[in-house]
Short mmCIF file of C-alpha atoms in Angstrom, two decimals:
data_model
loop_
_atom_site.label_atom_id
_atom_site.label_comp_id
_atom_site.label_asym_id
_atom_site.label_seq_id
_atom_site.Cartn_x
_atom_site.Cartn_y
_atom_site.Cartn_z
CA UNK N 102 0.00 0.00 0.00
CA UNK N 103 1.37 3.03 -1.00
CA UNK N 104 1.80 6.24 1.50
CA UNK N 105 0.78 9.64 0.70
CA UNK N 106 3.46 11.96 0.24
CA UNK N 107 4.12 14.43 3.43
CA UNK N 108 2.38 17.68 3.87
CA UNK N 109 5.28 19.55 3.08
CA UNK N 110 6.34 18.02 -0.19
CA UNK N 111 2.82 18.30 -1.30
CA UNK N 112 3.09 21.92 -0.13
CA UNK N 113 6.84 22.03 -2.30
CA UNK N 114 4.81 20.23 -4.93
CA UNK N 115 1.85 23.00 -5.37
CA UNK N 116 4.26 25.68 -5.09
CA UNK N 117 6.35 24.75 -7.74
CA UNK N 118 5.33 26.69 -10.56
CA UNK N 119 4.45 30.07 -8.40
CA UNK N 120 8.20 29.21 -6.81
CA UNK N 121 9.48 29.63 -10.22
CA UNK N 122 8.24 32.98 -10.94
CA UNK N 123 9.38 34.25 -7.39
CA UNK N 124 12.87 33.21 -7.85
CA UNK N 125 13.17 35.02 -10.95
CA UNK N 126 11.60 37.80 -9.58
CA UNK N 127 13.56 37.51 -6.33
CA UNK N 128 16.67 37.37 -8.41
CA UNK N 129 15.88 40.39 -10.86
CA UNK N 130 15.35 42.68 -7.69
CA UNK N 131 18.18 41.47 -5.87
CA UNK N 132 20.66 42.69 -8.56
CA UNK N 133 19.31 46.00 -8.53
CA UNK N 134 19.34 46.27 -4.38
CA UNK N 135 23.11 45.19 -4.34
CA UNK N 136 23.82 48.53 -6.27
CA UNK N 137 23.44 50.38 -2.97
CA UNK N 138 23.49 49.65 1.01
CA UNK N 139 20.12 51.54 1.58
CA UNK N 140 17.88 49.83 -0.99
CA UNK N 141 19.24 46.67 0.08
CA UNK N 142 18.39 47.70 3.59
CA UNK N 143 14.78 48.50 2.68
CA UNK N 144 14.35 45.27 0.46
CA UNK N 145 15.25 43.72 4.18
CA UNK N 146 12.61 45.87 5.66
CA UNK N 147 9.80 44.48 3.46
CA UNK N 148 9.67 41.22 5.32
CA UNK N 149 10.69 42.20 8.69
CA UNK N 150 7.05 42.50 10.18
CA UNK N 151 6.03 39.28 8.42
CA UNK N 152 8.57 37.95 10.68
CA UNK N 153 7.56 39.49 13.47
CA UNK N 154 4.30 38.84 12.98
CA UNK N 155 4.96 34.77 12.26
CA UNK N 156 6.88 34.87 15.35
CA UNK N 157 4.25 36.19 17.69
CA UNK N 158 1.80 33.81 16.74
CA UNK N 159 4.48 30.89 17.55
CA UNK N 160 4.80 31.83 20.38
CA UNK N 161 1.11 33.14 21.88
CA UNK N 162 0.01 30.14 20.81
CA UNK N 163 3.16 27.92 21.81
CA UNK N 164 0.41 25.19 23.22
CA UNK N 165 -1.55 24.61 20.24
CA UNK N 166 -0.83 21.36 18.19
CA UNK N 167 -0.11 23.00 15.27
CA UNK N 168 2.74 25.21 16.46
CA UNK N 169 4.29 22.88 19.78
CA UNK N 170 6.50 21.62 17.53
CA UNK N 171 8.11 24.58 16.14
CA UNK N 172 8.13 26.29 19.26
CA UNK N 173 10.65 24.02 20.56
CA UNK N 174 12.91 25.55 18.35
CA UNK N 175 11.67 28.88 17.47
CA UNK N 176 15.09 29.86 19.58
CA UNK N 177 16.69 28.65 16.51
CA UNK N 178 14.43 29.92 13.77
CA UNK N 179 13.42 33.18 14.70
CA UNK N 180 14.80 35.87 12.53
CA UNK N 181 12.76 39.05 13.52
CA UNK N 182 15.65 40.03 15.81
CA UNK N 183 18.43 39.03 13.54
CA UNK N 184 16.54 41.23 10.85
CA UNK N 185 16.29 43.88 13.04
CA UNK N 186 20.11 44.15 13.95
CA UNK N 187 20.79 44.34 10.40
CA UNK N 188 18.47 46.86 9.53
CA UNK N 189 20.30 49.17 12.07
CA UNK N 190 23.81 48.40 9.99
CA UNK N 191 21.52 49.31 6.94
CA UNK N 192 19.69 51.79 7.60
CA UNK N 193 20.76 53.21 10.84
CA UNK N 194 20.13 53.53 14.15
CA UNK N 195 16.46 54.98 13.75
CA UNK N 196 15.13 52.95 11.00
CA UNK N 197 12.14 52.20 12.78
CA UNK N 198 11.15 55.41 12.79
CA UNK N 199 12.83 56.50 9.42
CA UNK N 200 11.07 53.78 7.00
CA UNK N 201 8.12 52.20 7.09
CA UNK N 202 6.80 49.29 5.17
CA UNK N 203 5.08 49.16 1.79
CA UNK N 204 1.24 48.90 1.42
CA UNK N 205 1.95 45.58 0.46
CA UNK N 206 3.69 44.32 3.07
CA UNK N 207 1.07 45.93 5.53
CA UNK N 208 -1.76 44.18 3.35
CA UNK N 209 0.60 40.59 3.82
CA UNK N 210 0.38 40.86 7.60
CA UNK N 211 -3.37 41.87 7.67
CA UNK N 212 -4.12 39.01 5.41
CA UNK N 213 -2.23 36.47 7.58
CA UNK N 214 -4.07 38.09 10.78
CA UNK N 215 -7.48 38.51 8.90
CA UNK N 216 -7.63 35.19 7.25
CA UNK N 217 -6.44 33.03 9.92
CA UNK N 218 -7.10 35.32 13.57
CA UNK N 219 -9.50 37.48 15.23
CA UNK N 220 -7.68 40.40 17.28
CA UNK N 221 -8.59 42.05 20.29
CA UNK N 222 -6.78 45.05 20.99
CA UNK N 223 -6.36 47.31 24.27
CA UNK N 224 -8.96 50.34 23.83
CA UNK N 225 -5.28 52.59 25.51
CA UNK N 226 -2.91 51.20 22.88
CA UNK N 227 -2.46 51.21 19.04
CA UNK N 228 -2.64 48.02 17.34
CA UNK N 229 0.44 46.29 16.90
CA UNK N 230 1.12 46.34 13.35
CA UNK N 231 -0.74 49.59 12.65
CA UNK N 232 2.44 51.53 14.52
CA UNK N 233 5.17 49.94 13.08
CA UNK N 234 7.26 50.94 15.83
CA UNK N 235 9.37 48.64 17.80
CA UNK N 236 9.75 50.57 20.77
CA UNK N 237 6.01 50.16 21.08
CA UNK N 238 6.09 46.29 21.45
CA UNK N 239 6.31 46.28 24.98
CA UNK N 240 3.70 48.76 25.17
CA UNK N 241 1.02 46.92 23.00
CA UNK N 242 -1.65 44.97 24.49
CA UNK N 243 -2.73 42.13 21.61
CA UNK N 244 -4.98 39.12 22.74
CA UNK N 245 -5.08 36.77 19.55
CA UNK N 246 -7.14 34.09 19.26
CA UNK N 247 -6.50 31.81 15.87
CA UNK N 248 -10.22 30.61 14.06
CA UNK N 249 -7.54 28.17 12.56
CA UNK N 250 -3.91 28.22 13.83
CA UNK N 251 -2.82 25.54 11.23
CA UNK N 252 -3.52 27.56 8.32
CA UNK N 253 -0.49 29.77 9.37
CA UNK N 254 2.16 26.74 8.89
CA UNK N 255 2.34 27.15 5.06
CA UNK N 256 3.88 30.49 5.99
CA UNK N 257 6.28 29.35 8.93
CA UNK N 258 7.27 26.66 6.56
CA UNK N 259 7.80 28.67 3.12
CA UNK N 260 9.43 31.71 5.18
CA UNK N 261 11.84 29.65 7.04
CA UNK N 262 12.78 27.38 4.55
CA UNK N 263 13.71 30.21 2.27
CA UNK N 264 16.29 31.28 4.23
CA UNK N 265 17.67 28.29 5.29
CA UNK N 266 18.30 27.08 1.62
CA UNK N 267 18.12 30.30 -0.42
CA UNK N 268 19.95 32.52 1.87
CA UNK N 269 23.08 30.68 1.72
CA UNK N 270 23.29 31.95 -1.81
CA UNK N 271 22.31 35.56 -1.14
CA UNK N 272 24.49 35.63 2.01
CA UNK N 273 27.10 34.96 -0.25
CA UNK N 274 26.08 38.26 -2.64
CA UNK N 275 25.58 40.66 0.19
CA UNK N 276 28.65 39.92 1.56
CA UNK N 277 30.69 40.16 -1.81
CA UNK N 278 27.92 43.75 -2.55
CA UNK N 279 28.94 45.42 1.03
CA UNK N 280 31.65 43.58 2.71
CA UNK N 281 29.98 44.04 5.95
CA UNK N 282 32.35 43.83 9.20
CA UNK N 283 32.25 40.83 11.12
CA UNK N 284 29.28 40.09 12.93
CA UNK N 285 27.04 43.20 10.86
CA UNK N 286 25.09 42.97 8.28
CA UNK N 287 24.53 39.48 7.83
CA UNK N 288 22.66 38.60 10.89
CA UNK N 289 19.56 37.47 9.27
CA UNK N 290 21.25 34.64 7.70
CA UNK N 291 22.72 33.65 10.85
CA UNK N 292 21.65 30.30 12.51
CA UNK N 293 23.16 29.28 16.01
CA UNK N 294 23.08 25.24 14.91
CA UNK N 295 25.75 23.35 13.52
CA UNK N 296 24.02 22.11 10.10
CA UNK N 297 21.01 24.01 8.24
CA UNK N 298 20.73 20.76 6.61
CA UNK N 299 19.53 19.42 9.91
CA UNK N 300 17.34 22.52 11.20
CA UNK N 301 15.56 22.27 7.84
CA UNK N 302 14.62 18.77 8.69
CA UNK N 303 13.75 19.29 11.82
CA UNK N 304 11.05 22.00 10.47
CA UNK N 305 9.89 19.89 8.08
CA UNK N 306 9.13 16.75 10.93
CA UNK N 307 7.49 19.61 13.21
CA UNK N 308 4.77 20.52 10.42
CA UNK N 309 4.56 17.11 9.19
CA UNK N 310 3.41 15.64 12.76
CA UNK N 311 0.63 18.25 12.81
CA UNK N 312 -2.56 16.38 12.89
CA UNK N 313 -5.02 17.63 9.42
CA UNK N 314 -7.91 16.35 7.81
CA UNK N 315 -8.67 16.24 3.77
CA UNK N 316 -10.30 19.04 3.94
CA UNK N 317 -7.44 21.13 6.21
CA UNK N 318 -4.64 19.80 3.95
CA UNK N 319 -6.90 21.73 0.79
CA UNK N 320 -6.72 25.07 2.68
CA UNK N 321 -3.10 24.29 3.37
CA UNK N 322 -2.00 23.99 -0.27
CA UNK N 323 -4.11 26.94 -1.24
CA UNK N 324 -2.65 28.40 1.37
CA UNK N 325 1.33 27.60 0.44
CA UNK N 326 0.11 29.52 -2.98
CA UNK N 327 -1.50 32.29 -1.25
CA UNK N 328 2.27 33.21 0.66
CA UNK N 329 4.06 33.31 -2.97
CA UNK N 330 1.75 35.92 -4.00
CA UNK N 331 1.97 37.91 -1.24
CA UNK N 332 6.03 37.54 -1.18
CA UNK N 333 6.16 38.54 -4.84
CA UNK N 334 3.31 41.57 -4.32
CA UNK N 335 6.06 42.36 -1.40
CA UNK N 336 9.10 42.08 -3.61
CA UNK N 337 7.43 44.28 -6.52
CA UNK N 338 6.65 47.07 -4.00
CA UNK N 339 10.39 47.53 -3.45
CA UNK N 340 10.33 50.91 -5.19
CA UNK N 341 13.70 52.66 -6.01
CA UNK N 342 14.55 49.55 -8.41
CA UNK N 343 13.94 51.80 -11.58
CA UNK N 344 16.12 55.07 -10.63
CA UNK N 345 19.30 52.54 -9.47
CA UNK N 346 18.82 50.32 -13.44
CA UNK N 347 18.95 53.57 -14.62
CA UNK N 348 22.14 54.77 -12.75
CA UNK N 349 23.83 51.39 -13.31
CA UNK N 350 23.56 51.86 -17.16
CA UNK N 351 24.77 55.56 -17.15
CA UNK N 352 27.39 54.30 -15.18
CA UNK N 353 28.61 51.82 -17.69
CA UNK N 354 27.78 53.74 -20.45
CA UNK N 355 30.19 56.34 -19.25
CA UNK N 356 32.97 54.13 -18.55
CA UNK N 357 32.04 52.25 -22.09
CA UNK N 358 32.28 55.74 -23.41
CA UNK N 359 35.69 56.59 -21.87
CA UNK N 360 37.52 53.23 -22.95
CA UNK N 361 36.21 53.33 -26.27
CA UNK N 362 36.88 57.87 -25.93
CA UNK N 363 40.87 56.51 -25.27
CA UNK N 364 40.76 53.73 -27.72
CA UNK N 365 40.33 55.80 -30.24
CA UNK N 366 42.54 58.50 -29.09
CA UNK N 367 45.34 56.08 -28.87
CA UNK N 368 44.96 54.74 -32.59
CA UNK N 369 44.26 58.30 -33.94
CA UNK N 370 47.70 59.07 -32.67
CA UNK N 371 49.32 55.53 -34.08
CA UNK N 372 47.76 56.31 -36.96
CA UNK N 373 49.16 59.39 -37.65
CA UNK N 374 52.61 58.43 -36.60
CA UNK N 375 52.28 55.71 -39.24
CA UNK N 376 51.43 58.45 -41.91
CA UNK N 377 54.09 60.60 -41.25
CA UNK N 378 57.39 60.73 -43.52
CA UNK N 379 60.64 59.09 -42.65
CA UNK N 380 63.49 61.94 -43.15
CA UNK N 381 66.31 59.91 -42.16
CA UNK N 382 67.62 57.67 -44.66
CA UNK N 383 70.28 55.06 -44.14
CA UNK N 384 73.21 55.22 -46.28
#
C-alpha cells in the first residue's frame, strides 16, 4: 500500500510553478538592491514584520498542536531580531522610525491576521502592526485568538525554509555587494546550529506531525500559494529599483564611453605616426 506523500512536499509540490516565478523575480530585484546599502536595507525591511508577525503567533500560541512543535525551536528559527540588527547596519540607528513598510507588506500581515485570527486590541494602545514601531512592542496589548492556527504553517514553513536554503546563496552576494564587518550585516542569515541541513529537517518533521484532515490539507496547499503571492506583491513594491537600473547603465555607459573615448585616441595618434614621412635615410 502506497503512502501519501508528506504535507510539506505536497506543499513544495503545489508551489512549484508560483516558486518559479518568485525566484526570478527575487533574483531580478536582488541585482538592482546590491547597487546600494540603503535599498538593500529596505528590500530587508519588506519582510521584517512578516517575521515578526509569524513569530508572535508561535509563540502566543506555543500550546496549540499546530505550532508545539516549532516552538521548541523557534530559539533557533526566529529571525525578527536578527533582521532587526541588520536593519540598524543598513539603515541606521532609527530605522524604525525612518522607514516604514510598503502597502503591500502591511496588506501581507493583515491578510495572515485577517484570514487566519481574530484580534482584540487594548482600547489605551495602538494596534500592533498599525504603529510599526518597535519601541512600542512592549507597550502593546494584543490578545489573539487563531479561528484556525494551522492555516499559518504554510507560511512558517515557506518563510523559514527560504532562508535556510536560499539565503546561503544571497548571504554569499551581500557579503561580496557590502563587505559588511564581522558580525554586521549578515545577521539574518545567521543560525546558532551546527548544520542548516539538519534545522531544515527538523522543520519539516514539526509541520509534518501536525494532525489535518482532507479538507485542512486543501486550505493548506491553497494556502502555500497564497504566501508566494503575497512575497512577490512584497518584492514588486520595493520601489527605487527603476532610478538605481537607470544609474547602473549611465554608469557603464560612461565608462564604455571613456575606454572606447581613449581607444580611439590612442589609434588616432598611431595612426598618424604611421602616416608621417621618414626623413632619415640610411646610407
Amino acid at each position: 500500500m502506497e503512502t501519501s506523500p508528506l504535507l510539506t512536499e505536497q506543499m513544495r509540490a503545489a508551489t512549484r510553478e508560483i516558486h518559479s516565478i518568485s525566484d526570478k523575480l527575487v533574483n531580478l530585484k536582488l541585482v538592482v538592491a546590491l547597487m546600494d546599502k540603503k535599498l538593500y536595507g529596505r528590500a530587508l525591511l519588506l519582510f521584517y514584520y512578516v517575521y515578526v508577525q509569524l513569530e508572535l503567533i508561535m509563540k502566543t500560541h506555543k500550546n496549540h498542536a499546530a505550532f508545539s512543535g516549532l516552538y521548541k525551536i523557534i530559539d533557533e528559527i526566529a529571525r525578527a531580531d536578527n533582521i532587526a540588527k541588520d536593519l540598524e547596519f543598513y539603515l541606521g540607528e532609527e530605522w524604525n522610525t525612518k522607514y516604514q513598510p510598503t502597502q503591500a507588506t502591511q496588506d501581507y500581515v493583515k491578510y495572515v491576521n485577517s484570514q487566519n485570527m481574530t484580534v482584540f486590541v487594548s482600547s489605551n494602545w495602538l494596534c500592533f502592526f498599525f504603529s510599526f514601531a518597535l519601541e512600542l512592542c512592549e507597550k502593546v496589548f494584543v490578545l489573539l485568538k487563531l479561528q484556525n492556527p494551522t492555516l499559518v504553517l504554510p507560511y512558517c514553513y515557506h518563510m523559514y525554509m527560504a532562508m535556510l536554503a536560499g539565503g546561503v546563496m544571497i548571504k554569499k552576494m551581500v557579503k561580496r555587494s557590502f563587505t559588511p564587518p564581522e558580525g554586521q550585516g549578515l545577521n539574518c542569515f545567521a543560525f546558532n546550529v551546527d548544520s542548516n541541513k539538519a534545522l531544515r529537517h527538523t522543520i519539516k518533521d514539526a509541520i509534518n506531525a501536525v494532525p489535518h484532515d482532507e479538507e485542512t490539507k486543501k486550505l493548506l496547499l491553497a494556502e502555500s500559494v497564497t504566501c508566494f503571492k503575497l512575497n512577490n506583491q512584497i518584492v514588486q513594491s520595493l520601489d527605487g529599483t527603476g532610478n538605481h537600473v537607470m544609474k547602473f547603465i549611465l554608469k557603464w555607459m560612461v565608462i564604455v564611453g571613456l575606454i572606447l573615448a581613449t581607444f580611439f585616441c590612442f589609434y588616432s595618434r598611431f595612426y598618424q605616426t604611421k602616416l608621417k614621412p621618414n626623413h632619415f635615410h640610411a646610407f
